[in-house]
Structure formats: structure tokens, C-alpha cells
Amino acid sequence: LEALGKLKAKQAAAAAESRLADPTASVRQAAASAVAAIDGPAAAAKLIPLLKDESVDVKKTVLAELAALKSADAVPALLAAASDSAIKF
């Protein structure tokens, strides 16, 4: 997944997106980074649901990716995530 993200290969987008629901947190993290790299700002809608992930590490990765995307669509979700006591900004 990391390599797909680095390549920014549009044809790999579906493969990366399918891993956003993987049972393993580290895979979801890698998928979030890959989707962000491949889709750019359009990835925000796909990543926002992961702000409610059970894994704090996944949430932190998604927060970082959404912030880097600078997508206005992500602002409400980022503000809501700021109230999550498990995440330290």
C-alpha cells in the first residue's frame, strides 16, 4: 500500500480504498495514507469516516492526512475530532 501511494497510481485507488476497512489497524493506516496520496483532496470524503475508527493510531494518521490535504470538506470533521479526548493534538 505504501508503494501504491508513493506511485500515486490512479489504477491502484480501488485496491487502496478496499483496505480502509481492513481488520488490522496498521493496514487501515497505510491505506489511508495511500488513498490520500492517490486521490488528493477528493480523498477527504473517504477518510472522514475513519476519524471514528477504534484505533487511536488510525485516527491520528487520518487527521494528519486530512490536514495535509487542506480540504475544506474536512473542516467540520476535524473540528469534531478535536473533542476526542483519546487524540492529543
PDB file of N, CA and C in Angstrom:
ATOM      1  N   LEU A   1       0.820  -1.195   0.000  1.00  0.00           N
ATOM      2  CA  LEU A   1       0.000   0.000   0.000  1.00  0.00           C
ATOM      3  C   LEU A   1       0.858   1.251   0.000  1.00  0.00           C
ATOM      4  N   GLU A   2       1.936   1.194   0.738  1.00  0.00           N
ATOM      5  CA  GLU A   2       2.822   2.345   0.792  1.00  0.00           C
ATOM      6  C   GLU A   2       3.380   2.667  -0.597  1.00  0.00           C
ATOM      7  N   ALA A   3       3.777   1.628  -1.306  1.00  0.00           N
ATOM      8  CA  ALA A   3       4.326   1.816  -2.652  1.00  0.00           C
ATOM      9  C   ALA A   3       3.274   2.369  -3.603  1.00  0.00           C
ATOM     10  N   LEU A   4       2.031   1.896  -3.493  1.00  0.00           N
ATOM     11  CA  LEU A   4       0.964   2.404  -4.352  1.00  0.00           C
ATOM     12  C   LEU A   4       0.750   3.889  -4.115  1.00  0.00           C
ATOM     13  N   GLY A   5       0.783   4.282  -2.853  1.00  0.00           N
ATOM     14  CA  GLY A   5       0.620   5.691  -2.526  1.00  0.00           C
ATOM     15  C   GLY A   5       1.752   6.532  -3.072  1.00  0.00           C
ATOM     16  N   LYS A   6       2.964   6.019  -2.962  1.00  0.00           N
ATOM     17  CA  LYS A   6       4.118   6.771  -3.467  1.00  0.00           C
ATOM     18  C   LYS A   6       4.070   6.913  -4.979  1.00  0.00           C
ATOM     19  N   LEU A   7       3.565   5.888  -5.644  1.00  0.00           N
ATOM     20  CA  LEU A   7       3.455   5.939  -7.103  1.00  0.00           C
ATOM     21  C   LEU A   7       2.306   6.832  -7.563  1.00  0.00           C
ATOM     22  N   LYS A   8       1.351   7.045  -6.659  1.00  0.00           N
ATOM     23  CA  LYS A   8       0.153   7.834  -6.978  1.00  0.00           C
ATOM     24  C   LYS A   8      -0.550   7.276  -8.212  1.00  0.00           C
ATOM     25  N   ALA A   9      -0.581   5.965  -8.280  1.00  0.00           N
ATOM     26  CA  ALA A   9      -1.165   5.278  -9.426  1.00  0.00           C
ATOM     27  C   ALA A   9      -2.681   5.244  -9.299  1.00  0.00           C
ATOM     28  N   LYS A  10      -3.367   5.982 -10.154  1.00  0.00           N
ATOM     29  CA  LYS A  10      -4.832   6.055 -10.107  1.00  0.00           C
ATOM     30  C   LYS A  10      -5.470   4.678 -10.235  1.00  0.00           C
ATOM     31  N   GLN A  11      -4.870   3.782 -11.001  1.00  0.00           N
ATOM     32  CA  GLN A  11      -5.429   2.445 -11.175  1.00  0.00           C
ATOM     33  C   GLN A  11      -5.341   1.630  -9.886  1.00  0.00           C
ATOM     34  N   ALA A  12      -4.582   2.080  -8.915  1.00  0.00           N
ATOM     35  CA  ALA A  12      -4.450   1.377  -7.643  1.00  0.00           C
ATOM     36  C   ALA A  12      -5.410   1.924  -6.582  1.00  0.00           C
ATOM     37  N   ALA A  13      -6.160   2.939  -6.919  1.00  0.00           N
ATOM     38  CA  ALA A  13      -7.044   3.581  -5.948  1.00  0.00           C
ATOM     39  C   ALA A  13      -8.040   2.602  -5.344  1.00  0.00           C
ATOM     40  N   ALA A  14      -8.657   1.777  -6.156  1.00  0.00           N
ATOM     41  CA  ALA A  14      -9.660   0.831  -5.646  1.00  0.00           C
ATOM     42  C   ALA A  14      -9.038  -0.164  -4.671  1.00  0.00           C
ATOM     43  N   ALA A  15      -7.841  -0.604  -4.966  1.00  0.00           N
ATOM     44  CA  ALA A  15      -7.165  -1.552  -4.073  1.00  0.00           C
ATOM     45  C   ALA A  15      -6.865  -0.901  -2.724  1.00  0.00           C
ATOM     46  N   ALA A  16      -6.408   0.337  -2.752  1.00  0.00           N
ATOM     47  CA  ALA A  16      -6.115   1.054  -1.507  1.00  0.00           C
ATOM     48  C   ALA A  16      -7.399   1.321  -0.727  1.00  0.00           C
ATOM     49  N   GLU A  17      -8.438   1.748  -1.417  1.00  0.00           N
ATOM     50  CA  GLU A  17      -9.715   2.043  -0.760  1.00  0.00           C
ATOM     51  C   GLU A  17     -10.299   0.804  -0.090  1.00  0.00           C
ATOM     52  N   SER A  18     -10.146  -0.342  -0.712  1.00  0.00           N
ATOM     53  CA  SER A  18     -10.709  -1.560  -0.133  1.00  0.00           C
ATOM     54  C   SER A  18     -10.055  -1.911   1.197  1.00  0.00           C
ATOM     55  N   ARG A  19      -8.856  -1.433   1.417  1.00  0.00           N
ATOM     56  CA  ARG A  19      -8.127  -1.729   2.656  1.00  0.00           C
ATOM     57  C   ARG A  19      -8.474  -0.762   3.789  1.00  0.00           C
ATOM     58  N   LEU A  20      -9.280   0.261   3.512  1.00  0.00           N
ATOM     59  CA  LEU A  20      -9.687   1.184   4.575  1.00  0.00           C
ATOM     60  C   LEU A  20     -10.538   0.476   5.629  1.00  0.00           C
ATOM     61  N   ALA A  21     -11.115  -0.654   5.280  1.00  0.00           N
ATOM     62  CA  ALA A  21     -11.943  -1.421   6.208  1.00  0.00           C
ATOM     63  C   ALA A  21     -11.249  -2.693   6.685  1.00  0.00           C
ATOM     64  N   ASP A  22      -9.964  -2.807   6.463  1.00  0.00           N
ATOM     65  CA  ASP A  22      -9.218  -3.998   6.869  1.00  0.00           C
ATOM     66  C   ASP A  22      -9.297  -4.185   8.390  1.00  0.00           C
ATOM     67  N   PRO A  23      -9.326  -5.420   8.871  1.00  0.00           N
ATOM     68  CA  PRO A  23      -9.395  -5.639  10.318  1.00  0.00           C
ATOM     69  C   PRO A  23      -8.125  -5.236  11.078  1.00  0.00           C
ATOM     70  N   THR A  24      -7.028  -5.062  10.374  1.00  0.00           N
ATOM     71  CA  THR A  24      -5.758  -4.714  11.016  1.00  0.00           C
ATOM     72  C   THR A  24      -5.532  -3.203  10.954  1.00  0.00           C
ATOM     73  N   ALA A  25      -5.333  -2.601  12.114  1.00  0.00           N
ATOM     74  CA  ALA A  25      -5.192  -1.141  12.199  1.00  0.00           C
ATOM     75  C   ALA A  25      -4.042  -0.612  11.343  1.00  0.00           C
ATOM     76  N   SER A  26      -2.910  -1.275  11.355  1.00  0.00           N
ATOM     77  CA  SER A  26      -1.761  -0.781  10.588  1.00  0.00           C
ATOM     78  C   SER A  26      -2.050  -0.786   9.082  1.00  0.00           C
ATOM     79  N   VAL A  27      -2.862  -1.725   8.638  1.00  0.00           N
ATOM     80  CA  VAL A  27      -3.248  -1.768   7.225  1.00  0.00           C
ATOM     81  C   VAL A  27      -4.179  -0.600   6.920  1.00  0.00           C
ATOM     82  N   ARG A  28      -5.118  -0.311   7.833  1.00  0.00           N
ATOM     83  CA  ARG A  28      -6.008   0.839   7.631  1.00  0.00           C
ATOM     84  C   ARG A  28      -5.207   2.139   7.587  1.00  0.00           C
ATOM     85  N   GLN A  29      -4.191   2.239   8.418  1.00  0.00           N
ATOM     86  CA  GLN A  29      -3.327   3.431   8.408  1.00  0.00           C
ATOM     87  C   GLN A  29      -2.637   3.579   7.055  1.00  0.00           C
ATOM     88  N   ALA A  30      -2.032   2.514   6.590  1.00  0.00           N
ATOM     89  CA  ALA A  30      -1.327   2.553   5.306  1.00  0.00           C
ATOM     90  C   ALA A  30      -2.295   2.849   4.172  1.00  0.00           C
ATOM     91  N   ALA A  31      -3.489   2.289   4.250  1.00  0.00           N
ATOM     92  CA  ALA A  31      -4.491   2.532   3.217  1.00  0.00           C
ATOM     93  C   ALA A  31      -4.913   3.996   3.216  1.00  0.00           C
ATOM     94  N   ALA A  32      -5.085   4.578   4.391  1.00  0.00           N
ATOM     95  CA  ALA A  32      -5.474   5.986   4.477  1.00  0.00           C
ATOM     96  C   ALA A  32      -4.410   6.876   3.837  1.00  0.00           C
ATOM     97  N   SER A  33      -3.168   6.589   4.110  1.00  0.00           N
ATOM     98  CA  SER A  33      -2.084   7.384   3.517  1.00  0.00           C
ATOM     99  C   SER A  33      -2.030   7.196   2.006  1.00  0.00           C
ATOM    100  N   ALA A  34      -2.217   5.973   1.551  1.00  0.00           N
ATOM    101  CA  ALA A  34      -2.198   5.699   0.111  1.00  0.00           C
ATOM    102  C   ALA A  34      -3.357   6.387  -0.599  1.00  0.00           C
ATOM    103  N   VAL A  35      -4.559   6.295  -0.023  1.00  0.00           N
ATOM    104  CA  VAL A  35      -5.730   6.932  -0.630  1.00  0.00           C
ATOM    105  C   VAL A  35      -5.525   8.445  -0.703  1.00  0.00           C
ATOM    106  N   ALA A  36      -4.991   9.035   0.349  1.00  0.00           N
ATOM    107  CA  ALA A  36      -4.737  10.471   0.352  1.00  0.00           C
ATOM    108  C   ALA A  36      -3.736  10.851  -0.741  1.00  0.00           C
ATOM    109  N   ALA A  37      -2.683  10.051  -0.881  1.00  0.00           N
ATOM    110  CA  ALA A  37      -1.659  10.340  -1.889  1.00  0.00           C
ATOM    111  C   ALA A  37      -2.202  10.177  -3.302  1.00  0.00           C
ATOM    112  N   ILE A  38      -3.024   9.170  -3.503  1.00  0.00           N
ATOM    113  CA  ILE A  38      -3.539   8.882  -4.847  1.00  0.00           C
ATOM    114  C   ILE A  38      -4.641   9.855  -5.252  1.00  0.00           C
ATOM    115  N   ASP A  39      -5.594  10.077  -4.340  1.00  0.00           N
ATOM    116  CA  ASP A  39      -6.779  10.870  -4.682  1.00  0.00           C
ATOM    117  C   ASP A  39      -6.675  12.359  -4.363  1.00  0.00           C
ATOM    118  N   GLY A  40      -5.693  12.747  -3.585  1.00  0.00           N
ATOM    119  CA  GLY A  40      -5.569  14.163  -3.231  1.00  0.00           C
ATOM    120  C   GLY A  40      -6.783  14.625  -2.439  1.00  0.00           C
ATOM    121  N   PRO A  41      -7.187  15.888  -2.590  1.00  0.00           N
ATOM    122  CA  PRO A  41      -8.303  16.427  -1.808  1.00  0.00           C
ATOM    123  C   PRO A  41      -9.606  15.626  -1.929  1.00  0.00           C
ATOM    124  N   ALA A  42      -9.792  14.928  -3.023  1.00  0.00           N
ATOM    125  CA  ALA A  42     -11.000  14.116  -3.185  1.00  0.00           C
ATOM    126  C   ALA A  42     -11.042  12.955  -2.195  1.00  0.00           C
ATOM    127  N   ALA A  43      -9.926  12.645  -1.572  1.00  0.00           N
ATOM    128  CA  ALA A  43      -9.868  11.547  -0.607  1.00  0.00           C
ATOM    129  C   ALA A  43     -10.555  11.886   0.705  1.00  0.00           C
ATOM    130  N   ALA A  44     -10.788  13.151   0.966  1.00  0.00           N
ATOM    131  CA  ALA A  44     -11.352  13.562   2.256  1.00  0.00           C
ATOM    132  C   ALA A  44     -12.625  12.803   2.589  1.00  0.00           C
ATOM    133  N   ALA A  45     -13.530  12.700   1.661  1.00  0.00           N
ATOM    134  CA  ALA A  45     -14.808  12.017   1.922  1.00  0.00           C
ATOM    135  C   ALA A  45     -14.608  10.542   2.270  1.00  0.00           C
ATOM    136  N   LYS A  46     -13.560   9.944   1.738  1.00  0.00           N
ATOM    137  CA  LYS A  46     -13.283   8.534   2.015  1.00  0.00           C
ATOM    138  C   LYS A  46     -12.597   8.349   3.366  1.00  0.00           C
ATOM    139  N   LEU A  47     -11.866   9.369   3.802  1.00  0.00           N
ATOM    140  CA  LEU A  47     -11.097   9.269   5.039  1.00  0.00           C
ATOM    141  C   LEU A  47     -11.873   9.709   6.275  1.00  0.00           C
ATOM    142  N   ILE A  48     -12.785  10.645   6.123  1.00  0.00           N
ATOM    143  CA  ILE A  48     -13.516  11.196   7.268  1.00  0.00           C
ATOM    144  C   ILE A  48     -14.151  10.111   8.138  1.00  0.00           C
ATOM    145  N   PRO A  49     -14.776   9.082   7.574  1.00  0.00           N
ATOM    146  CA  PRO A  49     -15.355   8.038   8.448  1.00  0.00           C
ATOM    147  C   PRO A  49     -14.337   7.369   9.370  1.00  0.00           C
ATOM    148  N   LEU A  50     -13.072   7.359   8.974  1.00  0.00           N
ATOM    149  CA  LEU A  50     -12.040   6.730   9.802  1.00  0.00           C
ATOM    150  C   LEU A  50     -11.689   7.555  11.039  1.00  0.00           C
ATOM    151  N   LEU A  51     -12.201   8.775  11.126  1.00  0.00           N
ATOM    152  CA  LEU A  51     -11.989   9.554  12.348  1.00  0.00           C
ATOM    153  C   LEU A  51     -12.738   8.940  13.530  1.00  0.00           C
ATOM    154  N   LYS A  52     -13.615   7.991  13.243  1.00  0.00           N
ATOM    155  CA  LYS A  52     -14.347   7.282  14.292  1.00  0.00           C
ATOM    156  C   LYS A  52     -13.822   5.856  14.461  1.00  0.00           C
ATOM    157  N   ASP A  53     -12.652   5.599  13.912  1.00  0.00           N
ATOM    158  CA  ASP A  53     -12.047   4.269  13.999  1.00  0.00           C
ATOM    159  C   ASP A  53     -11.772   3.920  15.458  1.00  0.00           C
ATOM    160  N   GLU A  54     -11.761   2.639  15.758  1.00  0.00           N
ATOM    161  CA  GLU A  54     -11.474   2.175  17.120  1.00  0.00           C
ATOM    162  C   GLU A  54     -10.010   2.385  17.504  1.00  0.00           C
ATOM    163  N   SER A  55      -9.139   2.496  16.516  1.00  0.00           N
ATOM    164  CA  SER A  55      -7.702   2.650  16.767  1.00  0.00           C
ATOM    165  C   SER A  55      -7.313   4.126  16.809  1.00  0.00           C
ATOM    166  N   VAL A  56      -6.681   4.518  17.898  1.00  0.00           N
ATOM    167  CA  VAL A  56      -6.202   5.892  18.025  1.00  0.00           C
ATOM    168  C   VAL A  56      -5.137   6.166  16.964  1.00  0.00           C
ATOM    169  N   ASP A  57      -4.311   5.178  16.660  1.00  0.00           N
ATOM    170  CA  ASP A  57      -3.266   5.369  15.655  1.00  0.00           C
ATOM    171  C   ASP A  57      -3.865   5.632  14.271  1.00  0.00           C
ATOM    172  N   VAL A  58      -4.935   4.931  13.941  1.00  0.00           N
ATOM    173  CA  VAL A  58      -5.609   5.183  12.662  1.00  0.00           C
ATOM    174  C   VAL A  58      -6.168   6.600  12.654  1.00  0.00           C
ATOM    175  N   LYS A  59      -6.803   6.998  13.744  1.00  0.00           N
ATOM    176  CA  LYS A  59      -7.363   8.351  13.832  1.00  0.00           C
ATOM    177  C   LYS A  59      -6.276   9.408  13.635  1.00  0.00           C
ATOM    178  N   LYS A  60      -5.143   9.215  14.272  1.00  0.00           N
ATOM    179  CA  LYS A  60      -4.046  10.182  14.157  1.00  0.00           C
ATOM    180  C   LYS A  60      -3.525  10.261  12.723  1.00  0.00           C
ATOM    181  N   THR A  61      -3.395   9.109  12.081  1.00  0.00           N
ATOM    182  CA  THR A  61      -2.946   9.102  10.684  1.00  0.00           C
ATOM    183  C   THR A  61      -3.937   9.836   9.805  1.00  0.00           C
ATOM    184  N   VAL A  62      -5.219   9.557   9.996  1.00  0.00           N
ATOM    185  CA  VAL A  62      -6.253  10.201   9.189  1.00  0.00           C
ATOM    186  C   VAL A  62      -6.274  11.704   9.445  1.00  0.00           C
ATOM    187  N   LEU A  63      -6.131  12.122  10.685  1.00  0.00           N
ATOM    188  CA  LEU A  63      -6.070  13.554  10.994  1.00  0.00           C
ATOM    189  C   LEU A  63      -4.923  14.227  10.248  1.00  0.00           C
ATOM    190  N   ALA A  64      -3.761  13.588  10.281  1.00  0.00           N
ATOM    191  CA  ALA A  64      -2.593  14.151   9.597  1.00  0.00           C
ATOM    192  C   ALA A  64      -2.821  14.221   8.092  1.00  0.00           C
ATOM    193  N   GLU A  65      -3.394  13.179   7.538  1.00  0.00           N
ATOM    194  CA  GLU A  65      -3.643  13.161   6.089  1.00  0.00           C
ATOM    195  C   GLU A  65      -4.679  14.212   5.700  1.00  0.00           C
ATOM    196  N   LEU A  66      -5.747  14.327   6.477  1.00  0.00           N
ATOM    197  CA  LEU A  66      -6.774  15.326   6.168  1.00  0.00           C
ATOM    198  C   LEU A  66      -6.213  16.739   6.280  1.00  0.00           C
ATOM    199  N   ALA A  67      -5.399  16.976   7.284  1.00  0.00           N
ATOM    200  CA  ALA A  67      -4.784  18.297   7.434  1.00  0.00           C
ATOM    201  C   ALA A  67      -3.878  18.608   6.246  1.00  0.00           C
ATOM    202  N   ALA A  68      -3.133  17.612   5.796  1.00  0.00           N
ATOM    203  CA  ALA A  68      -2.230  17.804   4.661  1.00  0.00           C
ATOM    204  C   ALA A  68      -2.992  18.046   3.361  1.00  0.00           C
ATOM    205  N   LEU A  69      -4.181  17.450   3.244  1.00  0.00           N
ATOM    206  CA  LEU A  69      -4.978  17.622   2.023  1.00  0.00           C
ATOM    207  C   LEU A  69      -5.545  19.034   1.896  1.00  0.00           C
ATOM    208  N   LYS A  70      -5.705  19.705   3.035  1.00  0.00           N
ATOM    209  CA  LYS A  70      -6.252  21.071   3.056  1.00  0.00           C
ATOM    210  C   LYS A  70      -7.597  21.152   2.351  1.00  0.00           C
ATOM    211  N   SER A  71      -8.424  20.156   2.621  1.00  0.00           N
ATOM    212  CA  SER A  71      -9.747  20.102   2.018  1.00  0.00           C
ATOM    213  C   SER A  71     -10.752  20.805   2.921  1.00  0.00           C
ATOM    214  N   ALA A  72     -11.474  21.756   2.378  1.00  0.00           N
ATOM    215  CA  ALA A  72     -12.500  22.457   3.145  1.00  0.00           C
ATOM    216  C   ALA A  72     -13.585  21.489   3.611  1.00  0.00           C
ATOM    217  N   ASP A  73     -13.804  20.424   2.852  1.00  0.00           N
ATOM    218  CA  ASP A  73     -14.815  19.433   3.224  1.00  0.00           C
ATOM    219  C   ASP A  73     -14.476  18.737   4.543  1.00  0.00           C
ATOM    220  N   ALA A  74     -13.210  18.717   4.894  1.00  0.00           N
ATOM    221  CA  ALA A  74     -12.779  18.011   6.099  1.00  0.00           C
ATOM    222  C   ALA A  74     -12.871  18.867   7.360  1.00  0.00           C
ATOM    223  N   VAL A  75     -13.038  20.164   7.218  1.00  0.00           N
ATOM    224  CA  VAL A  75     -13.005  21.059   8.381  1.00  0.00           C
ATOM    225  C   VAL A  75     -14.023  20.674   9.454  1.00  0.00           C
ATOM    226  N   PRO A  76     -15.298  20.471   9.134  1.00  0.00           N
ATOM    227  CA  PRO A  76     -16.236  20.096  10.197  1.00  0.00           C
ATOM    228  C   PRO A  76     -15.840  18.805  10.925  1.00  0.00           C
ATOM    229  N   ALA A  77     -15.367  17.829  10.184  1.00  0.00           N
ATOM    230  CA  ALA A  77     -14.958  16.570  10.797  1.00  0.00           C
ATOM    231  C   ALA A  77     -13.718  16.748  11.668  1.00  0.00           C
ATOM    232  N   LEU A  78     -12.802  17.587  11.228  1.00  0.00           N
ATOM    233  CA  LEU A  78     -11.602  17.859  12.022  1.00  0.00           C
ATOM    234  C   LEU A  78     -11.960  18.577  13.315  1.00  0.00           C
ATOM    235  N   LEU A  79     -12.888  19.517  13.242  1.00  0.00           N
ATOM    236  CA  LEU A  79     -13.329  20.227  14.448  1.00  0.00           C
ATOM    237  C   LEU A  79     -14.011  19.268  15.419  1.00  0.00           C
ATOM    238  N   ALA A  80     -14.806  18.364  14.899  1.00  0.00           N
ATOM    239  CA  ALA A  80     -15.464  17.372  15.751  1.00  0.00           C
ATOM    240  C   ALA A  80     -14.444  16.440  16.384  1.00  0.00           C
ATOM    241  N   ALA A  81     -13.434  16.065  15.632  1.00  0.00           N
ATOM    242  CA  ALA A  81     -12.391  15.173  16.149  1.00  0.00           C
ATOM    243  C   ALA A  81     -11.574  15.837  17.244  1.00  0.00           C
ATOM    244  N   ALA A  82     -11.528  17.159  17.220  1.00  0.00           N
ATOM    245  CA  ALA A  82     -10.759  17.885  18.251  1.00  0.00           C
ATOM    246  C   ALA A  82     -11.319  17.636  19.649  1.00  0.00           C
ATOM    247  N   SER A  83     -12.557  17.219  19.734  1.00  0.00           N
ATOM    248  CA  SER A  83     -13.150  16.947  21.044  1.00  0.00           C
ATOM    249  C   SER A  83     -12.916  15.506  21.515  1.00  0.00           C
ATOM    250  N   ASP A  84     -12.253  14.704  20.695  1.00  0.00           N
ATOM    251  CA  ASP A  84     -11.949  13.319  21.056  1.00  0.00           C
ATOM    252  C   ASP A  84     -10.793  13.317  22.046  1.00  0.00           C
ATOM    253  N   SER A  85     -11.082  12.958  23.279  1.00  0.00           N
ATOM    254  CA  SER A  85     -10.059  13.011  24.332  1.00  0.00           C
ATOM    255  C   SER A  85      -8.929  12.003  24.130  1.00  0.00           C
ATOM    256  N   ALA A  86      -9.144  10.997  23.286  1.00  0.00           N
ATOM    257  CA  ALA A  86      -8.109   9.996  23.045  1.00  0.00           C
ATOM    258  C   ALA A  86      -7.020  10.519  22.114  1.00  0.00           C
ATOM    259  N   ILE A  87      -7.322  11.596  21.408  1.00  0.00           N
ATOM    260  CA  ILE A  87      -6.367  12.144  20.445  1.00  0.00           C
ATOM    261  C   ILE A  87      -5.769  13.418  21.026  1.00  0.00           C
ATOM    262  N   LYS A  88      -4.474  13.453  21.070  1.00  0.00           N
ATOM    263  CA  LYS A  88      -3.751  14.630  21.558  1.00  0.00           C
ATOM    264  C   LYS A  88      -3.251  15.430  20.369  1.00  0.00           C
ATOM    265  N   PHE A  89      -3.726  16.640  20.236  1.00  0.00           N
ATOM    266  CA  PHE A  89      -3.290  17.497  19.122  1.00  0.00           C
ATOM    267  C   PHE A  89      -2.000  18.177  19.447  1.00  0.00           C
TER     268      PHE A  89
END
